[in-house]
Amino acid sequence: DLFMMGKLSLPELCEARMLIEPQVARMAAKNCTPALAKALQEANSHENDTSEYPDTVILRSQVHYLLAEMSGNRFLEAIVKSLLVLLSNQTTKFQPPTDEIHPLGLHDVIVEAVIAKDETKAEAEMLAHLQDFNLRLAEIERKYMLKHA
């Protein structure tokens, strides 16, 4: 509701993700089992099945959804999923080139760290991923605003 009323911005949404998702990745690494590792690898391997909207956004969000589930905390899972839905709704509106906003392979190091049960690396890699994503998103938003000004 806040987003729709113009009282929540994309940078605020991204800031919330940077505060929450690194910890979620840490928890996912702690809780990783062979079955969860396989599901995570599977989701990561299908990220490039299509670059068509909205399917591409769904595919490239699956790793984040799984990590949230793997955290073992349903409240954090709900928050992460809600943040991703809000972000998905916004990016689907202006449909930036998939490889510009989220190039293939950005989740590889996170997935590897989680499967290795390296909590510290999983947390650090998720933070680095989100920082990179946020820079990409800001640049795309800037281009979009210039184009439609």
Short mmCIF file of N, CA, C and O in Angstrom, two decimals:
data_model
loop_
_atom_site.label_atom_id
_atom_site.label_comp_id
_atom_site.label_asym_id
_atom_site.label_seq_id
_atom_site.Cartn_x
_atom_site.Cartn_y
_atom_site.Cartn_z
N ASP A 1 0.82 -1.20 0.00
CA ASP A 1 0.00 0.00 0.00
C ASP A 1 0.86 1.26 0.00
O ASP A 1 0.56 2.21 -0.70
N LEU A 2 1.92 1.24 0.82
CA LEU A 2 2.81 2.41 0.86
C LEU A 2 3.44 2.68 -0.50
O LEU A 2 3.58 3.83 -0.91
N PHE A 3 3.82 1.61 -1.20
CA PHE A 3 4.44 1.77 -2.50
C PHE A 3 3.46 2.39 -3.49
O PHE A 3 3.80 3.31 -4.22
N MET A 4 2.24 1.90 -3.48
CA MET A 4 1.23 2.39 -4.40
C MET A 4 0.83 3.83 -4.11
O MET A 4 0.43 4.55 -5.00
N MET A 5 0.94 4.24 -2.86
CA MET A 5 0.58 5.61 -2.49
C MET A 5 1.75 6.57 -2.68
O MET A 5 1.64 7.75 -2.38
N GLY A 6 2.87 6.07 -3.19
CA GLY A 6 4.02 6.93 -3.42
C GLY A 6 4.79 7.27 -2.15
O GLY A 6 5.55 8.22 -2.12
N LYS A 7 4.58 6.51 -1.10
CA LYS A 7 5.25 6.79 0.17
C LYS A 7 6.41 5.83 0.42
O LYS A 7 6.99 5.82 1.49
N LEU A 8 6.73 5.01 -0.58
CA LEU A 8 7.84 4.07 -0.50
C LEU A 8 8.55 4.09 -1.84
O LEU A 8 7.91 3.96 -2.88
N SER A 9 9.85 4.28 -1.82
CA SER A 9 10.61 4.37 -3.06
C SER A 9 11.39 3.08 -3.32
O SER A 9 11.59 2.27 -2.41
N LEU A 10 11.84 2.91 -4.55
CA LEU A 10 12.69 1.76 -4.88
C LEU A 10 13.96 1.73 -4.03
O LEU A 10 14.33 0.67 -3.54
N PRO A 11 14.63 2.88 -3.83
CA PRO A 11 15.82 2.84 -2.97
C PRO A 11 15.50 2.37 -1.54
O PRO A 11 16.29 1.66 -0.93
N GLU A 12 14.34 2.75 -1.01
CA GLU A 12 13.96 2.30 0.33
C GLU A 12 13.71 0.79 0.34
O GLU A 12 14.11 0.09 1.28
N LEU A 13 13.08 0.31 -0.69
CA LEU A 13 12.83 -1.11 -0.84
C LEU A 13 14.16 -1.88 -0.89
O LEU A 13 14.35 -2.88 -0.21
N CYS A 14 15.08 -1.36 -1.68
CA CYS A 14 16.40 -1.99 -1.81
C CYS A 14 17.19 -1.93 -0.51
O CYS A 14 17.90 -2.88 -0.17
N GLU A 15 17.06 -0.84 0.22
CA GLU A 15 17.74 -0.72 1.50
C GLU A 15 17.23 -1.80 2.48
O GLU A 15 18.02 -2.43 3.18
N ALA A 16 15.94 -2.02 2.47
CA ALA A 16 15.37 -3.06 3.34
C ALA A 16 15.91 -4.43 2.95
O ALA A 16 16.26 -5.24 3.81
N ARG A 17 16.00 -4.68 1.65
CA ARG A 17 16.56 -5.96 1.19
C ARG A 17 18.00 -6.13 1.68
O ARG A 17 18.39 -7.22 2.09
N MET A 18 18.79 -5.07 1.63
CA MET A 18 20.19 -5.16 2.05
C MET A 18 20.32 -5.41 3.55
O MET A 18 21.31 -5.98 4.00
N LEU A 19 19.35 -5.00 4.31
CA LEU A 19 19.38 -5.25 5.75
C LEU A 19 18.93 -6.67 6.10
O LEU A 19 19.40 -7.24 7.07
N ILE A 20 18.03 -7.22 5.30
CA ILE A 20 17.42 -8.50 5.63
C ILE A 20 18.05 -9.69 4.91
O ILE A 20 18.37 -10.71 5.53
N GLU A 21 18.23 -9.59 3.60
CA GLU A 21 18.61 -10.77 2.82
C GLU A 21 20.01 -11.32 3.11
O GLU A 21 20.20 -12.54 3.02
N PRO A 22 21.00 -10.49 3.47
CA PRO A 22 22.28 -11.12 3.84
C PRO A 22 22.14 -12.05 5.06
O PRO A 22 22.72 -13.14 5.08
N GLN A 23 21.34 -11.64 6.02
CA GLN A 23 21.11 -12.49 7.19
C GLN A 23 20.34 -13.75 6.80
O GLN A 23 20.60 -14.84 7.31
N VAL A 24 19.40 -13.60 5.89
CA VAL A 24 18.63 -14.76 5.39
C VAL A 24 19.58 -15.74 4.70
O VAL A 24 19.47 -16.96 4.89
N ALA A 25 20.53 -15.24 3.91
CA ALA A 25 21.50 -16.11 3.24
C ALA A 25 22.37 -16.84 4.28
O ALA A 25 22.66 -18.03 4.12
N ARG A 26 22.74 -16.13 5.33
CA ARG A 26 23.53 -16.75 6.42
C ARG A 26 22.73 -17.90 7.04
O ARG A 26 23.25 -18.99 7.26
N MET A 27 21.48 -17.66 7.32
CA MET A 27 20.63 -18.67 7.94
C MET A 27 20.39 -19.85 6.99
O MET A 27 20.36 -21.01 7.42
N ALA A 28 20.24 -19.55 5.71
CA ALA A 28 20.06 -20.61 4.71
C ALA A 28 21.29 -21.51 4.65
O ALA A 28 21.16 -22.73 4.55
N ALA A 29 22.48 -20.91 4.73
CA ALA A 29 23.71 -21.70 4.73
C ALA A 29 23.75 -22.63 5.95
O ALA A 29 24.13 -23.80 5.84
N LYS A 30 23.36 -22.11 7.05
CA LYS A 30 23.34 -22.90 8.28
C LYS A 30 22.39 -24.09 8.16
O LYS A 30 22.66 -25.18 8.66
N ASN A 31 21.26 -23.88 7.49
CA ASN A 31 20.20 -24.88 7.40
C ASN A 31 20.25 -25.75 6.15
O ASN A 31 19.36 -26.57 5.93
N CYS A 32 21.24 -25.55 5.30
CA CYS A 32 21.28 -26.25 4.02
C CYS A 32 21.44 -27.75 4.20
O CYS A 32 22.28 -28.23 4.96
N THR A 33 20.60 -28.48 3.48
CA THR A 33 20.66 -29.95 3.45
C THR A 33 20.95 -30.35 2.00
O THR A 33 20.82 -29.52 1.09
N PRO A 34 21.31 -31.60 1.76
CA PRO A 34 21.53 -32.02 0.36
C PRO A 34 20.31 -31.79 -0.54
O PRO A 34 20.46 -31.36 -1.68
N ALA A 35 19.12 -32.03 -0.03
CA ALA A 35 17.90 -31.82 -0.83
C ALA A 35 17.70 -30.34 -1.15
O ALA A 35 17.35 -29.97 -2.28
N LEU A 36 17.93 -29.48 -0.17
CA LEU A 36 17.80 -28.04 -0.39
C LEU A 36 18.89 -27.54 -1.33
O LEU A 36 18.63 -26.67 -2.18
N ALA A 37 20.08 -28.08 -1.19
CA ALA A 37 21.18 -27.70 -2.09
C ALA A 37 20.83 -28.03 -3.53
O ALA A 37 21.05 -27.22 -4.44
N LYS A 38 20.24 -29.19 -3.74
CA LYS A 38 19.83 -29.59 -5.09
C LYS A 38 18.76 -28.65 -5.64
O LYS A 38 18.82 -28.23 -6.80
N ALA A 39 17.78 -28.30 -4.82
CA ALA A 39 16.72 -27.37 -5.25
C ALA A 39 17.30 -26.00 -5.60
O ALA A 39 16.89 -25.38 -6.58
N LEU A 40 18.26 -25.57 -4.80
CA LEU A 40 18.90 -24.27 -5.03
C LEU A 40 19.69 -24.28 -6.34
O LEU A 40 19.58 -23.34 -7.14
N GLN A 41 20.45 -25.34 -6.57
CA GLN A 41 21.20 -25.46 -7.83
C GLN A 41 20.26 -25.51 -9.02
O GLN A 41 20.53 -24.90 -10.06
N GLU A 42 19.16 -26.21 -8.86
CA GLU A 42 18.17 -26.33 -9.94
C GLU A 42 17.58 -24.96 -10.28
O GLU A 42 17.49 -24.58 -11.45
N ALA A 43 17.18 -24.22 -9.27
CA ALA A 43 16.62 -22.88 -9.50
C ALA A 43 17.65 -21.98 -10.18
O ALA A 43 17.33 -21.25 -11.12
N ASN A 44 18.88 -22.04 -9.71
CA ASN A 44 19.94 -21.20 -10.27
C ASN A 44 20.21 -21.57 -11.73
O ASN A 44 20.47 -20.70 -12.55
N SER A 45 20.13 -22.85 -12.05
CA SER A 45 20.43 -23.28 -13.42
C SER A 45 19.34 -22.91 -14.42
O SER A 45 19.58 -22.93 -15.62
N HIS A 46 18.15 -22.57 -13.95
CA HIS A 46 17.05 -22.24 -14.85
C HIS A 46 16.80 -20.73 -14.98
O HIS A 46 15.82 -20.33 -15.61
N GLU A 47 17.68 -19.92 -14.43
CA GLU A 47 17.45 -18.47 -14.46
C GLU A 47 17.42 -17.89 -15.88
O GLU A 47 16.82 -16.87 -16.11
N ASN A 48 18.06 -18.55 -16.81
CA ASN A 48 18.14 -18.02 -18.17
C ASN A 48 17.21 -18.76 -19.14
O ASN A 48 17.40 -18.65 -20.35
N ASP A 49 16.21 -19.45 -18.62
CA ASP A 49 15.30 -20.19 -19.50
C ASP A 49 14.53 -19.25 -20.43
O ASP A 49 14.16 -19.65 -21.53
N THR A 50 14.28 -18.04 -19.98
CA THR A 50 13.63 -17.04 -20.83
C THR A 50 14.03 -15.65 -20.37
O THR A 50 14.35 -15.44 -19.21
N SER A 51 14.01 -14.71 -21.31
CA SER A 51 14.26 -13.31 -20.93
C SER A 51 12.98 -12.49 -21.13
O SER A 51 13.01 -11.27 -21.11
N GLU A 52 11.86 -13.16 -21.32
CA GLU A 52 10.57 -12.51 -21.52
C GLU A 52 9.93 -12.17 -20.17
O GLU A 52 9.97 -12.96 -19.24
N TYR A 53 9.37 -10.97 -20.10
CA TYR A 53 8.66 -10.54 -18.90
C TYR A 53 7.27 -11.12 -18.90
O TYR A 53 6.67 -11.27 -19.96
N PRO A 54 6.72 -11.46 -17.75
CA PRO A 54 7.25 -11.41 -16.40
C PRO A 54 8.04 -12.65 -16.00
O PRO A 54 8.59 -12.72 -14.92
N ASP A 55 8.10 -13.65 -16.89
CA ASP A 55 8.74 -14.93 -16.54
C ASP A 55 10.20 -14.78 -16.13
O ASP A 55 10.67 -15.46 -15.22
N THR A 56 10.93 -13.89 -16.79
CA THR A 56 12.35 -13.72 -16.44
C THR A 56 12.52 -13.24 -15.01
O THR A 56 13.42 -13.68 -14.30
N VAL A 57 11.64 -12.37 -14.56
CA VAL A 57 11.72 -11.86 -13.19
C VAL A 57 11.44 -12.99 -12.20
O VAL A 57 12.13 -13.13 -11.18
N ILE A 58 10.47 -13.82 -12.52
CA ILE A 58 10.13 -14.95 -11.66
C ILE A 58 11.32 -15.92 -11.57
O ILE A 58 11.71 -16.32 -10.47
N LEU A 59 11.90 -16.25 -12.71
CA LEU A 59 13.03 -17.18 -12.72
C LEU A 59 14.23 -16.65 -11.94
O LEU A 59 14.88 -17.39 -11.21
N ARG A 60 14.52 -15.37 -12.09
CA ARG A 60 15.70 -14.80 -11.43
C ARG A 60 15.45 -14.45 -9.97
O ARG A 60 16.36 -14.05 -9.27
N SER A 61 14.21 -14.64 -9.54
CA SER A 61 13.88 -14.43 -8.12
C SER A 61 13.85 -15.74 -7.34
O SER A 61 13.85 -15.73 -6.11
N GLN A 62 13.83 -16.86 -8.04
CA GLN A 62 13.65 -18.16 -7.38
C GLN A 62 14.73 -18.46 -6.35
O GLN A 62 14.44 -19.02 -5.29
N VAL A 63 15.98 -18.10 -6.64
CA VAL A 63 17.05 -18.34 -5.66
C VAL A 63 16.74 -17.58 -4.37
O VAL A 63 16.88 -18.12 -3.28
N HIS A 64 16.29 -16.34 -4.50
CA HIS A 64 15.96 -15.54 -3.32
C HIS A 64 14.79 -16.16 -2.55
O HIS A 64 14.81 -16.20 -1.31
N TYR A 65 13.78 -16.64 -3.27
CA TYR A 65 12.65 -17.29 -2.62
C TYR A 65 13.10 -18.53 -1.85
O TYR A 65 12.70 -18.74 -0.70
N LEU A 66 13.92 -19.35 -2.48
CA LEU A 66 14.40 -20.57 -1.82
C LEU A 66 15.25 -20.25 -0.60
O LEU A 66 15.13 -20.90 0.44
N LEU A 67 16.13 -19.27 -0.72
CA LEU A 67 16.95 -18.89 0.42
C LEU A 67 16.07 -18.43 1.58
O LEU A 67 16.33 -18.77 2.74
N ALA A 68 15.03 -17.67 1.26
CA ALA A 68 14.10 -17.22 2.31
C ALA A 68 13.44 -18.40 2.99
O ALA A 68 13.34 -18.45 4.22
N GLU A 69 13.02 -19.39 2.20
CA GLU A 69 12.41 -20.59 2.77
C GLU A 69 13.43 -21.35 3.62
O GLU A 69 13.10 -21.86 4.69
N MET A 70 14.66 -21.43 3.13
CA MET A 70 15.72 -22.17 3.82
C MET A 70 16.13 -21.50 5.13
O MET A 70 16.72 -22.15 5.99
N SER A 71 15.82 -20.23 5.28
CA SER A 71 16.20 -19.52 6.50
C SER A 71 15.56 -20.17 7.73
O SER A 71 16.09 -20.07 8.83
N GLY A 72 14.41 -20.79 7.53
CA GLY A 72 13.72 -21.42 8.64
C GLY A 72 12.90 -20.44 9.48
O GLY A 72 12.33 -20.82 10.49
N ASN A 73 12.84 -19.20 9.02
CA ASN A 73 12.07 -18.19 9.74
C ASN A 73 10.95 -17.71 8.83
O ASN A 73 11.21 -17.01 7.84
N ARG A 74 9.73 -18.10 9.14
CA ARG A 74 8.60 -17.78 8.26
C ARG A 74 8.33 -16.28 8.16
O ARG A 74 7.85 -15.80 7.13
N PHE A 75 8.63 -15.54 9.21
CA PHE A 75 8.41 -14.09 9.15
C PHE A 75 9.39 -13.45 8.18
O PHE A 75 9.00 -12.65 7.33
N LEU A 76 10.67 -13.83 8.28
CA LEU A 76 11.66 -13.31 7.33
C LEU A 76 11.33 -13.77 5.91
O LEU A 76 11.48 -13.00 4.96
N GLU A 77 10.88 -14.99 5.78
CA GLU A 77 10.48 -15.50 4.47
C GLU A 77 9.37 -14.65 3.87
O GLU A 77 9.43 -14.26 2.70
N ALA A 78 8.38 -14.32 4.67
CA ALA A 78 7.26 -13.50 4.19
C ALA A 78 7.73 -12.10 3.81
O ALA A 78 7.30 -11.54 2.79
N ILE A 79 8.64 -11.53 4.59
CA ILE A 79 9.15 -10.19 4.29
C ILE A 79 9.92 -10.21 2.98
O ILE A 79 9.71 -9.36 2.10
N VAL A 80 10.83 -11.17 2.83
CA VAL A 80 11.63 -11.26 1.60
C VAL A 80 10.72 -11.44 0.39
O VAL A 80 10.87 -10.75 -0.63
N LYS A 81 9.78 -12.34 0.49
CA LYS A 81 8.88 -12.58 -0.64
C LYS A 81 8.05 -11.34 -0.97
O LYS A 81 7.84 -11.02 -2.14
N SER A 82 7.61 -10.63 0.04
CA SER A 82 6.84 -9.39 -0.19
C SER A 82 7.70 -8.34 -0.87
O SER A 82 7.25 -7.66 -1.80
N LEU A 83 8.93 -8.19 -0.41
CA LEU A 83 9.84 -7.22 -1.04
C LEU A 83 10.09 -7.58 -2.50
O LEU A 83 10.12 -6.70 -3.37
N LEU A 84 10.27 -8.86 -2.77
CA LEU A 84 10.52 -9.30 -4.14
C LEU A 84 9.30 -9.09 -5.03
O LEU A 84 9.44 -8.73 -6.20
N VAL A 85 8.11 -9.30 -4.50
CA VAL A 85 6.89 -9.06 -5.28
C VAL A 85 6.78 -7.57 -5.63
O VAL A 85 6.48 -7.21 -6.77
N LEU A 86 7.03 -6.71 -4.65
CA LEU A 86 6.98 -5.27 -4.91
C LEU A 86 7.99 -4.88 -5.98
O LEU A 86 7.67 -4.13 -6.92
N LEU A 87 9.20 -5.39 -5.87
CA LEU A 87 10.24 -5.08 -6.84
C LEU A 87 9.88 -5.63 -8.22
O LEU A 87 10.03 -4.95 -9.23
N SER A 88 9.37 -6.83 -8.24
CA SER A 88 8.96 -7.46 -9.50
C SER A 88 7.88 -6.64 -10.19
O SER A 88 7.93 -6.43 -11.40
N ASN A 89 6.91 -6.19 -9.43
CA ASN A 89 5.83 -5.38 -10.01
C ASN A 89 6.37 -4.10 -10.65
O ASN A 89 5.91 -3.69 -11.71
N GLN A 90 7.35 -3.50 -10.02
CA GLN A 90 7.91 -2.26 -10.56
C GLN A 90 8.77 -2.52 -11.79
O GLN A 90 8.67 -1.80 -12.77
N THR A 91 9.63 -3.52 -11.74
CA THR A 91 10.50 -3.78 -12.89
C THR A 91 9.71 -4.28 -14.08
O THR A 91 10.05 -3.99 -15.23
N THR A 92 8.63 -5.00 -13.83
CA THR A 92 7.80 -5.49 -14.92
C THR A 92 7.12 -4.33 -15.64
O THR A 92 6.87 -4.40 -16.84
N LYS A 93 6.87 -3.23 -14.92
CA LYS A 93 6.24 -2.06 -15.54
C LYS A 93 7.12 -1.46 -16.63
O LYS A 93 6.64 -1.11 -17.70
N PHE A 94 8.43 -1.33 -16.37
CA PHE A 94 9.28 -0.70 -17.38
C PHE A 94 10.20 -1.68 -18.10
O PHE A 94 10.91 -1.30 -19.02
N GLN A 95 10.18 -2.93 -17.75
CA GLN A 95 10.83 -4.03 -18.45
C GLN A 95 12.22 -3.71 -19.00
O GLN A 95 12.45 -3.72 -20.20
N PRO A 96 13.18 -3.45 -18.11
CA PRO A 96 14.54 -3.22 -18.58
C PRO A 96 15.12 -4.51 -19.16
O PRO A 96 14.65 -5.60 -18.82
N PRO A 97 16.11 -4.40 -20.04
CA PRO A 97 16.72 -5.63 -20.57
C PRO A 97 17.19 -6.51 -19.41
O PRO A 97 17.87 -6.04 -18.49
N THR A 98 16.82 -7.77 -19.46
CA THR A 98 17.10 -8.70 -18.37
C THR A 98 18.58 -8.72 -18.01
O THR A 98 18.94 -8.67 -16.84
N ASP A 99 19.43 -8.79 -19.02
CA ASP A 99 20.86 -8.89 -18.74
C ASP A 99 21.46 -7.56 -18.30
O ASP A 99 22.61 -7.52 -17.87
N GLU A 100 20.70 -6.50 -18.39
CA GLU A 100 21.17 -5.21 -17.89
C GLU A 100 20.85 -5.07 -16.40
O GLU A 100 21.67 -4.59 -15.63
N ILE A 101 19.68 -5.52 -16.00
CA ILE A 101 19.29 -5.38 -14.60
C ILE A 101 19.79 -6.54 -13.75
O ILE A 101 20.13 -6.36 -12.58
N HIS A 102 19.84 -7.73 -14.33
CA HIS A 102 20.24 -8.91 -13.54
C HIS A 102 20.92 -9.92 -14.46
O HIS A 102 20.33 -10.93 -14.83
N PRO A 103 22.19 -9.67 -14.80
CA PRO A 103 22.90 -10.60 -15.69
C PRO A 103 22.94 -12.01 -15.11
O PRO A 103 22.92 -12.20 -13.90
N LEU A 104 23.01 -12.97 -15.99
CA LEU A 104 23.09 -14.36 -15.61
C LEU A 104 24.34 -14.61 -14.78
O LEU A 104 25.38 -14.04 -15.03
N GLY A 105 24.22 -15.44 -13.77
CA GLY A 105 25.36 -15.85 -12.98
C GLY A 105 25.58 -15.07 -11.70
O GLY A 105 26.48 -15.40 -10.93
N LEU A 106 24.76 -14.06 -11.44
CA LEU A 106 24.96 -13.25 -10.24
C LEU A 106 24.73 -14.03 -8.94
O LEU A 106 25.25 -13.65 -7.90
N HIS A 107 23.97 -15.10 -9.03
CA HIS A 107 23.68 -15.88 -7.81
C HIS A 107 24.68 -17.01 -7.58
O HIS A 107 24.65 -17.65 -6.52
N ASP A 108 25.54 -17.28 -8.54
CA ASP A 108 26.43 -18.44 -8.45
C ASP A 108 27.23 -18.48 -7.15
O ASP A 108 27.28 -19.51 -6.47
N VAL A 109 27.88 -17.38 -6.80
CA VAL A 109 28.74 -17.37 -5.61
C VAL A 109 27.92 -17.50 -4.32
O VAL A 109 28.38 -18.09 -3.35
N ILE A 110 26.71 -16.97 -4.34
CA ILE A 110 25.83 -17.09 -3.18
C ILE A 110 25.43 -18.55 -3.00
O ILE A 110 25.52 -19.11 -1.91
N VAL A 111 24.99 -19.16 -4.09
CA VAL A 111 24.57 -20.56 -4.06
C VAL A 111 25.72 -21.45 -3.60
O VAL A 111 25.54 -22.32 -2.74
N GLU A 112 26.91 -21.21 -4.13
CA GLU A 112 28.08 -22.01 -3.74
C GLU A 112 28.36 -21.88 -2.24
O GLU A 112 28.64 -22.87 -1.57
N ALA A 113 28.29 -20.66 -1.73
CA ALA A 113 28.56 -20.44 -0.31
C ALA A 113 27.50 -21.11 0.57
O ALA A 113 27.82 -21.70 1.60
N VAL A 114 26.24 -21.02 0.17
CA VAL A 114 25.17 -21.64 0.95
C VAL A 114 25.33 -23.16 0.95
O VAL A 114 25.24 -23.80 2.01
N ILE A 115 25.61 -23.74 -0.20
CA ILE A 115 25.77 -25.19 -0.29
C ILE A 115 26.98 -25.65 0.52
O ILE A 115 26.95 -26.71 1.15
N ALA A 116 28.03 -24.82 0.56
CA ALA A 116 29.23 -25.15 1.35
C ALA A 116 29.00 -24.91 2.84
O ALA A 116 29.89 -25.17 3.65
N LYS A 117 27.80 -24.39 3.17
CA LYS A 117 27.44 -24.07 4.55
C LYS A 117 28.38 -23.02 5.16
O LYS A 117 28.61 -22.98 6.36
N ASP A 118 28.90 -22.15 4.28
CA ASP A 118 29.78 -21.07 4.71
C ASP A 118 28.91 -19.84 4.99
O ASP A 118 28.64 -19.04 4.09
N GLU A 119 28.47 -19.73 6.22
CA GLU A 119 27.52 -18.69 6.61
C GLU A 119 28.07 -17.28 6.37
O GLU A 119 27.36 -16.41 5.86
N THR A 120 29.32 -17.06 6.72
CA THR A 120 29.92 -15.74 6.58
C THR A 120 30.02 -15.34 5.12
O THR A 120 29.69 -14.21 4.75
N LYS A 121 30.46 -16.27 4.28
CA LYS A 121 30.59 -15.97 2.85
C LYS A 121 29.21 -15.77 2.22
O LYS A 121 29.03 -14.89 1.38
N ALA A 122 28.24 -16.59 2.60
CA ALA A 122 26.88 -16.45 2.06
C ALA A 122 26.33 -15.06 2.37
O ALA A 122 25.77 -14.39 1.50
N GLU A 123 26.52 -14.62 3.59
CA GLU A 123 26.05 -13.29 3.99
C GLU A 123 26.77 -12.21 3.20
O GLU A 123 26.14 -11.28 2.66
N ALA A 124 28.10 -12.31 3.10
CA ALA A 124 28.89 -11.29 2.39
C ALA A 124 28.56 -11.25 0.90
O ALA A 124 28.44 -10.17 0.31
N GLU A 125 28.40 -12.42 0.30
CA GLU A 125 28.10 -12.47 -1.13
C GLU A 125 26.70 -11.94 -1.43
O GLU A 125 26.48 -11.30 -2.46
N MET A 126 25.75 -12.20 -0.53
CA MET A 126 24.40 -11.65 -0.74
C MET A 126 24.44 -10.13 -0.64
O MET A 126 23.82 -9.43 -1.45
N LEU A 127 25.17 -9.60 0.32
CA LEU A 127 25.28 -8.15 0.44
C LEU A 127 25.92 -7.56 -0.81
O LEU A 127 25.41 -6.57 -1.37
N ALA A 128 26.99 -8.16 -1.28
CA ALA A 128 27.65 -7.67 -2.50
C ALA A 128 26.70 -7.74 -3.70
O ALA A 128 26.65 -6.81 -4.52
N HIS A 129 25.96 -8.82 -3.79
CA HIS A 129 24.99 -8.99 -4.88
C HIS A 129 23.93 -7.88 -4.85
O HIS A 129 23.63 -7.27 -5.87
N LEU A 130 23.39 -7.63 -3.68
CA LEU A 130 22.35 -6.61 -3.57
C LEU A 130 22.90 -5.20 -3.82
O LEU A 130 22.21 -4.37 -4.42
N GLN A 131 24.11 -4.93 -3.38
CA GLN A 131 24.72 -3.63 -3.66
C GLN A 131 24.88 -3.44 -5.17
O GLN A 131 24.55 -2.38 -5.70
N ASP A 132 25.36 -4.47 -5.86
CA ASP A 132 25.51 -4.42 -7.31
C ASP A 132 24.15 -4.26 -7.99
O ASP A 132 23.98 -3.42 -8.87
N PHE A 133 23.17 -5.05 -7.56
CA PHE A 133 21.83 -4.98 -8.14
C PHE A 133 21.24 -3.59 -7.96
O PHE A 133 20.63 -3.04 -8.87
N ASN A 134 21.42 -3.01 -6.78
CA ASN A 134 20.86 -1.69 -6.50
C ASN A 134 21.48 -0.62 -7.38
O ASN A 134 20.79 0.31 -7.81
N LEU A 135 22.76 -0.72 -7.65
CA LEU A 135 23.41 0.22 -8.57
C LEU A 135 22.83 0.07 -9.98
O LEU A 135 22.56 1.06 -10.65
N ARG A 136 22.65 -1.17 -10.41
CA ARG A 136 22.05 -1.43 -11.72
C ARG A 136 20.63 -0.87 -11.79
O ARG A 136 20.24 -0.25 -12.76
N LEU A 137 19.87 -1.11 -10.74
CA LEU A 137 18.48 -0.65 -10.69
C LEU A 137 18.41 0.88 -10.72
O LEU A 137 17.59 1.45 -11.43
N ALA A 138 19.28 1.54 -9.98
CA ALA A 138 19.29 3.01 -9.96
C ALA A 138 19.61 3.56 -11.35
O ALA A 138 19.00 4.54 -11.79
N GLU A 139 20.56 2.93 -12.04
CA GLU A 139 20.92 3.39 -13.38
C GLU A 139 19.77 3.17 -14.36
O GLU A 139 19.46 4.04 -15.17
N ILE A 140 19.12 2.04 -14.26
CA ILE A 140 17.97 1.76 -15.13
C ILE A 140 16.83 2.71 -14.84
O ILE A 140 16.18 3.24 -15.75
N GLU A 141 16.59 2.97 -13.56
CA GLU A 141 15.53 3.91 -13.18
C GLU A 141 15.85 5.31 -13.71
O GLU A 141 14.98 6.00 -14.22
N ARG A 142 17.13 5.71 -13.62
CA ARG A 142 17.56 7.02 -14.12
C ARG A 142 17.31 7.11 -15.63
O ARG A 142 16.74 8.08 -16.13
N LYS A 143 17.69 6.08 -16.38
CA LYS A 143 17.48 6.06 -17.83
C LYS A 143 15.99 6.11 -18.16
O LYS A 143 15.58 6.80 -19.08
N TYR A 144 15.20 5.37 -17.41
CA TYR A 144 13.76 5.32 -17.63
C TYR A 144 13.14 6.70 -17.40
O TYR A 144 12.33 7.17 -18.18
N MET A 145 13.57 7.37 -16.33
CA MET A 145 13.02 8.69 -16.00
C MET A 145 13.41 9.71 -17.07
O MET A 145 12.60 10.55 -17.47
N LEU A 146 14.65 9.64 -17.56
CA LEU A 146 15.09 10.55 -18.61
C LEU A 146 14.31 10.32 -19.90
O LEU A 146 13.92 11.28 -20.57
N LYS A 147 14.07 9.06 -20.21
CA LYS A 147 13.36 8.69 -21.43
C LYS A 147 11.90 9.15 -21.39
O LYS A 147 11.32 9.49 -22.40
N HIS A 148 11.31 9.18 -20.20
CA HIS A 148 9.89 9.51 -20.06
C HIS A 148 9.64 10.86 -19.42
O HIS A 148 8.56 11.12 -18.90
N ALA A 149 10.67 11.72 -19.43
CA ALA A 149 10.53 13.05 -18.83
C ALA A 149 9.90 14.03 -19.80
O ALA A 149 9.85 13.89 -20.95
#
